[in-house]
C-alpha atoms as a printed R data frame, in Angstrom:
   type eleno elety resid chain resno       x       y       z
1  ATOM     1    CA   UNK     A     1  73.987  96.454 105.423
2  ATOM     2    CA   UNK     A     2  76.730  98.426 103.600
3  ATOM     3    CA   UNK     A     3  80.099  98.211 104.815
4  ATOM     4    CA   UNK     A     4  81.580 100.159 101.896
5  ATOM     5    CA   UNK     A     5  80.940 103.890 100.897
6  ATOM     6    CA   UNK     A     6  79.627 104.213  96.815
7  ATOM     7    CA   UNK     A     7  82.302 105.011  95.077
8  ATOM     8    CA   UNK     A     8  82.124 108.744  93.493
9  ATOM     9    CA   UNK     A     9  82.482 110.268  90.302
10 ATOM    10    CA   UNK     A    10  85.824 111.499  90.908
11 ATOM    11    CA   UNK     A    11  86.787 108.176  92.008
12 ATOM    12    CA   UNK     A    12  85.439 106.759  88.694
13 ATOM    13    CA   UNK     A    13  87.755 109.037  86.433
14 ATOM    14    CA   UNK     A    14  90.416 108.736  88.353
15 ATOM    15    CA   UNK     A    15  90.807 105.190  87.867
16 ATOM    16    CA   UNK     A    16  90.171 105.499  84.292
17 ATOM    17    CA   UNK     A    17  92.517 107.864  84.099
18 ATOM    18    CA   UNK     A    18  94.969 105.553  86.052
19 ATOM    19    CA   UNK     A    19  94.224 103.017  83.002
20 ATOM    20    CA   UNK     A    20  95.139 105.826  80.379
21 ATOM    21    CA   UNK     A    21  98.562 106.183  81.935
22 ATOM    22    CA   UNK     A    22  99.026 102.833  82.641
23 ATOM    23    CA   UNK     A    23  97.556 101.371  78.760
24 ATOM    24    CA   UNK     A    24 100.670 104.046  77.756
25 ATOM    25    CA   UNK     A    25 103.387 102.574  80.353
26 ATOM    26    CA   UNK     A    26 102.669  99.279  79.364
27 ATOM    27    CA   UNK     A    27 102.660 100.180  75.664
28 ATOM    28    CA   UNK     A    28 106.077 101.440  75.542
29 ATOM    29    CA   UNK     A    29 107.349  98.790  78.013
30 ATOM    30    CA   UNK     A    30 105.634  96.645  75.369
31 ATOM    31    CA   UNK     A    31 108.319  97.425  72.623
32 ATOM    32    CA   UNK     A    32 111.020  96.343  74.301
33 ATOM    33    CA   UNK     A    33 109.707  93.182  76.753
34 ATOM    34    CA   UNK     A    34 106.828  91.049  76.574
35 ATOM    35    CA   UNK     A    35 105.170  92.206  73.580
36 ATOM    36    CA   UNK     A    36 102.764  89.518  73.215
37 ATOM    37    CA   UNK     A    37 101.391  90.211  76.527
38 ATOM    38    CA   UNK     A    38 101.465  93.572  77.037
39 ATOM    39    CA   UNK     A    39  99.881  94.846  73.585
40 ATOM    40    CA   UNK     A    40  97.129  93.523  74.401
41 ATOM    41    CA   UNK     A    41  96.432  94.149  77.813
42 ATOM    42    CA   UNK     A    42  97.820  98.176  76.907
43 ATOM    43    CA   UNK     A    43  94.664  98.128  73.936
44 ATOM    44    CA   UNK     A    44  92.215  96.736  76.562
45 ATOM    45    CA   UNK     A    45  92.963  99.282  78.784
46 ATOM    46    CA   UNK     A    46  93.532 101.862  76.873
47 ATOM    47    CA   UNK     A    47  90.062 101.181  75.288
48 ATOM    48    CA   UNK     A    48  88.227 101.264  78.598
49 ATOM    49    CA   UNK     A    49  89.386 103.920  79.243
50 ATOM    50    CA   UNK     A    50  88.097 105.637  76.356
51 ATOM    51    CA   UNK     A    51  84.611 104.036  76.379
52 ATOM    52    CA   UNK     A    52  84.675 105.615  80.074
53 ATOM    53    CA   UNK     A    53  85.500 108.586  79.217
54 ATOM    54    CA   UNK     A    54  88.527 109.928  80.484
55 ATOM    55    CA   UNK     A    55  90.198 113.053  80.779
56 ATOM    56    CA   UNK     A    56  93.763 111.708  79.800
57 ATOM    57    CA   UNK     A    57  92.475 111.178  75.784
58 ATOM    58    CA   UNK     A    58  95.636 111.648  74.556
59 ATOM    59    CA   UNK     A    59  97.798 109.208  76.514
60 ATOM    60    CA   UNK     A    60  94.689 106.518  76.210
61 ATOM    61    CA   UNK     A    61  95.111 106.887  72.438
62 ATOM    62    CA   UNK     A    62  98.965 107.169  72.372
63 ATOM    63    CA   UNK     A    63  98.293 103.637  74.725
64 ATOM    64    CA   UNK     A    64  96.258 101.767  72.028
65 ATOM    65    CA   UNK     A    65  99.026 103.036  69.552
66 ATOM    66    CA   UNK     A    66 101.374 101.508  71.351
67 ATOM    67    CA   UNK     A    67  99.489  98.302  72.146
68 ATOM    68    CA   UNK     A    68  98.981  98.001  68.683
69 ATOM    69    CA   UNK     A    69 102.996  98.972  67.491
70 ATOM    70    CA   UNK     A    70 103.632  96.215  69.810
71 ATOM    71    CA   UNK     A    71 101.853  93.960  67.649
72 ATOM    72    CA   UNK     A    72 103.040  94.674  64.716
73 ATOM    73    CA   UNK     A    73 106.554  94.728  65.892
74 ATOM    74    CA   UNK     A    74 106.295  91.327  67.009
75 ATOM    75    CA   UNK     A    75 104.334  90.019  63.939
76 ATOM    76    CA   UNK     A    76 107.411  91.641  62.250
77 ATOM    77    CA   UNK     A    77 110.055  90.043  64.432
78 ATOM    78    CA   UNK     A    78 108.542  86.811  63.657
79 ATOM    79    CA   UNK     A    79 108.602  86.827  60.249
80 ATOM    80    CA   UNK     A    80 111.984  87.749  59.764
81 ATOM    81    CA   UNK     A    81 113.085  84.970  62.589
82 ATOM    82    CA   UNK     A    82 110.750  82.329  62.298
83 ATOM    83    CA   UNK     A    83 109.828  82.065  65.980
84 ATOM    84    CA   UNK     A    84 107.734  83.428  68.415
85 ATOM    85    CA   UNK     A    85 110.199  85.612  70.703
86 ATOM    86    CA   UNK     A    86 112.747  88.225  69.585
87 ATOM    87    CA   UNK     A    87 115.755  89.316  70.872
88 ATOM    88    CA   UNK     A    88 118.262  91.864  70.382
């Protein structure tokens, strides 16, 4: 017995395009807050979306760029300070 209606195509690229915009939110929020933690969850979904194919290319990749800035940022952060967290 099915309680639940198969989800749809459109319901399928919507919600990869929900991870586009949200791989790009968290990306950005990224650089500022939590960079550790929200790189990489804005390159994981940033890269399903992409393997899924959505129609929001552009802000998935600008997402993984971000995820990735994020990264580095940090990486550079904790070189010059010696620690693990940054701050202003």
């Amino acid at each position: 017995m099915q309680l639940t209606a198969p989800a749809s195509r459109r319901t399928g690229i919507r919600d990869t395009d929900g991870m586009a915009v949200a791989s790009f939110i968290l990306g950005l929020l990224g650089l500022l807050v939590l960079n550790l933690f929200l790189g990489p969850i804005a390159i994981a979904l940033a890269s399903v979306a992409l393997w899924r194919g959505t129609e929001r290319r552009g802000r998935a990749w600008l997402g993984l760029g971000l995820g990735v800035a994020d990264l580095l940022v940090l990486a550079a952060f904790m070189e010059f300070d010696s620690t693990i967290s940054w701050s202003f």
